[in-house]
């Protein structure tokens, strides 16, 4: 008799916990809000990443232009206004 009462009590306890668990599940409105928030955060993250990549490309482009400008001329040609001829060699300023 005690064993059957324990079984009934156990089943009642499990069913009450199941009902409590189901009632705490997210409602449709909460689920929609959560999904919208995740979608917005993903869009913001993608936009920030895209902006950062564009800034890096602009920075690299400036460096490459500067390097191209300096590579075109040799060291002597870059300092053309600053060279002096002294005893068969050029001296730096």
CSV table of C-alpha atoms in Angstrom, one decimal:
chain,number,residue,atom,x,y,z
A,1,UNK,CA,0.0,0.0,0.0
A,2,UNK,CA,2.8,2.4,0.9
A,3,UNK,CA,4.5,1.6,-2.4
A,4,UNK,CA,1.5,2.5,-4.5
A,5,UNK,CA,1.0,5.7,-2.6
A,6,UNK,CA,4.6,6.6,-3.2
A,7,UNK,CA,4.1,5.9,-7.0
A,8,UNK,CA,1.0,8.1,-7.1
A,9,UNK,CA,2.9,10.9,-5.2
A,10,UNK,CA,5.9,10.5,-7.6
A,11,UNK,CA,3.6,10.7,-10.7
A,12,UNK,CA,1.8,13.8,-9.3
A,13,UNK,CA,5.1,15.5,-8.6
A,14,UNK,CA,6.5,14.7,-12.0
A,15,UNK,CA,3.3,16.0,-13.8
A,16,UNK,CA,3.3,19.2,-11.7
A,17,UNK,CA,7.0,19.8,-12.6
A,18,UNK,CA,6.2,19.1,-16.3
A,19,UNK,CA,3.3,21.6,-16.2
A,20,UNK,CA,5.6,24.2,-14.6
A,21,UNK,CA,8.3,23.6,-17.2
A,22,UNK,CA,5.9,24.0,-20.1
A,23,UNK,CA,4.5,27.2,-18.7
A,24,UNK,CA,7.9,28.7,-18.4
A,25,UNK,CA,8.6,28.1,-22.1
A,26,UNK,CA,9.1,31.3,-24.2
A,27,UNK,CA,5.9,32.7,-25.6
A,28,UNK,CA,5.5,33.5,-29.3
A,29,UNK,CA,6.0,37.3,-28.6
A,30,UNK,CA,9.1,36.7,-26.6
A,31,UNK,CA,10.5,34.4,-29.2
A,32,UNK,CA,9.8,37.0,-32.0
A,33,UNK,CA,11.5,39.7,-30.0
A,34,UNK,CA,14.5,37.5,-29.4
A,35,UNK,CA,14.9,36.6,-33.0
A,36,UNK,CA,14.5,40.3,-34.1
A,37,UNK,CA,17.2,41.3,-31.6
A,38,UNK,CA,19.6,38.7,-32.9
A,39,UNK,CA,18.9,39.7,-36.5
A,40,UNK,CA,19.5,43.3,-35.7
A,41,UNK,CA,22.7,42.6,-33.9
A,42,UNK,CA,24.0,40.4,-36.8
A,43,UNK,CA,23.3,43.3,-39.2
A,44,UNK,CA,25.1,45.8,-37.0
A,45,UNK,CA,28.0,43.4,-36.7
A,46,UNK,CA,28.2,42.9,-40.4
A,47,UNK,CA,28.0,46.7,-41.1
A,48,UNK,CA,30.8,47.4,-38.6
A,49,UNK,CA,33.0,44.7,-40.1
A,50,UNK,CA,32.4,46.1,-43.6
A,51,UNK,CA,33.3,49.6,-42.4
A,52,UNK,CA,36.5,48.4,-40.8
A,53,UNK,CA,37.5,46.5,-43.9
A,54,UNK,CA,36.9,49.7,-46.0
A,55,UNK,CA,39.1,51.7,-43.6
A,56,UNK,CA,41.9,49.2,-43.8
A,57,UNK,CA,41.7,49.1,-47.6
A,58,UNK,CA,41.9,52.9,-47.7
A,59,UNK,CA,44.9,52.9,-45.4
A,60,UNK,CA,46.7,50.3,-47.5
A,61,UNK,CA,45.9,52.2,-50.6
A,62,UNK,CA,47.6,55.3,-49.2
A,63,UNK,CA,50.7,53.3,-48.2
A,64,UNK,CA,50.9,51.7,-51.6
A,65,UNK,CA,50.7,55.1,-53.3
A,66,UNK,CA,53.4,56.5,-51.1
A,67,UNK,CA,55.7,53.5,-51.8
A,68,UNK,CA,55.0,53.8,-55.6
A,69,UNK,CA,55.9,57.5,-55.5
A,70,UNK,CA,59.2,56.8,-53.7
A,71,UNK,CA,60.2,53.7,-55.7
A,72,UNK,CA,59.9,55.5,-59.1
A,73,UNK,CA,63.0,57.6,-58.4
A,74,UNK,CA,66.4,56.5,-57.1
A,75,UNK,CA,67.8,57.9,-54.0
A,76,UNK,CA,70.0,60.3,-56.0
A,77,UNK,CA,67.0,61.5,-58.1
A,78,UNK,CA,64.9,62.1,-55.0
A,79,UNK,CA,67.5,64.4,-53.5
A,80,UNK,CA,68.2,66.2,-56.8
A,81,UNK,CA,68.1,69.6,-55.3
A,82,UNK,CA,70.4,68.6,-52.5
A,83,UNK,CA,73.4,67.1,-54.3
A,84,UNK,CA,76.8,68.6,-54.7
A,85,UNK,CA,79.6,67.3,-56.9
A,86,UNK,CA,82.9,67.0,-55.0
A,87,UNK,CA,85.8,65.0,-56.3
A,88,UNK,CA,84.0,62.6,-58.6
A,89,UNK,CA,81.3,61.7,-56.1
A,90,UNK,CA,78.0,63.2,-55.0
A,91,UNK,CA,77.7,64.4,-51.4
A,92,UNK,CA,74.6,64.4,-49.4
A,93,UNK,CA,73.3,67.5,-47.8
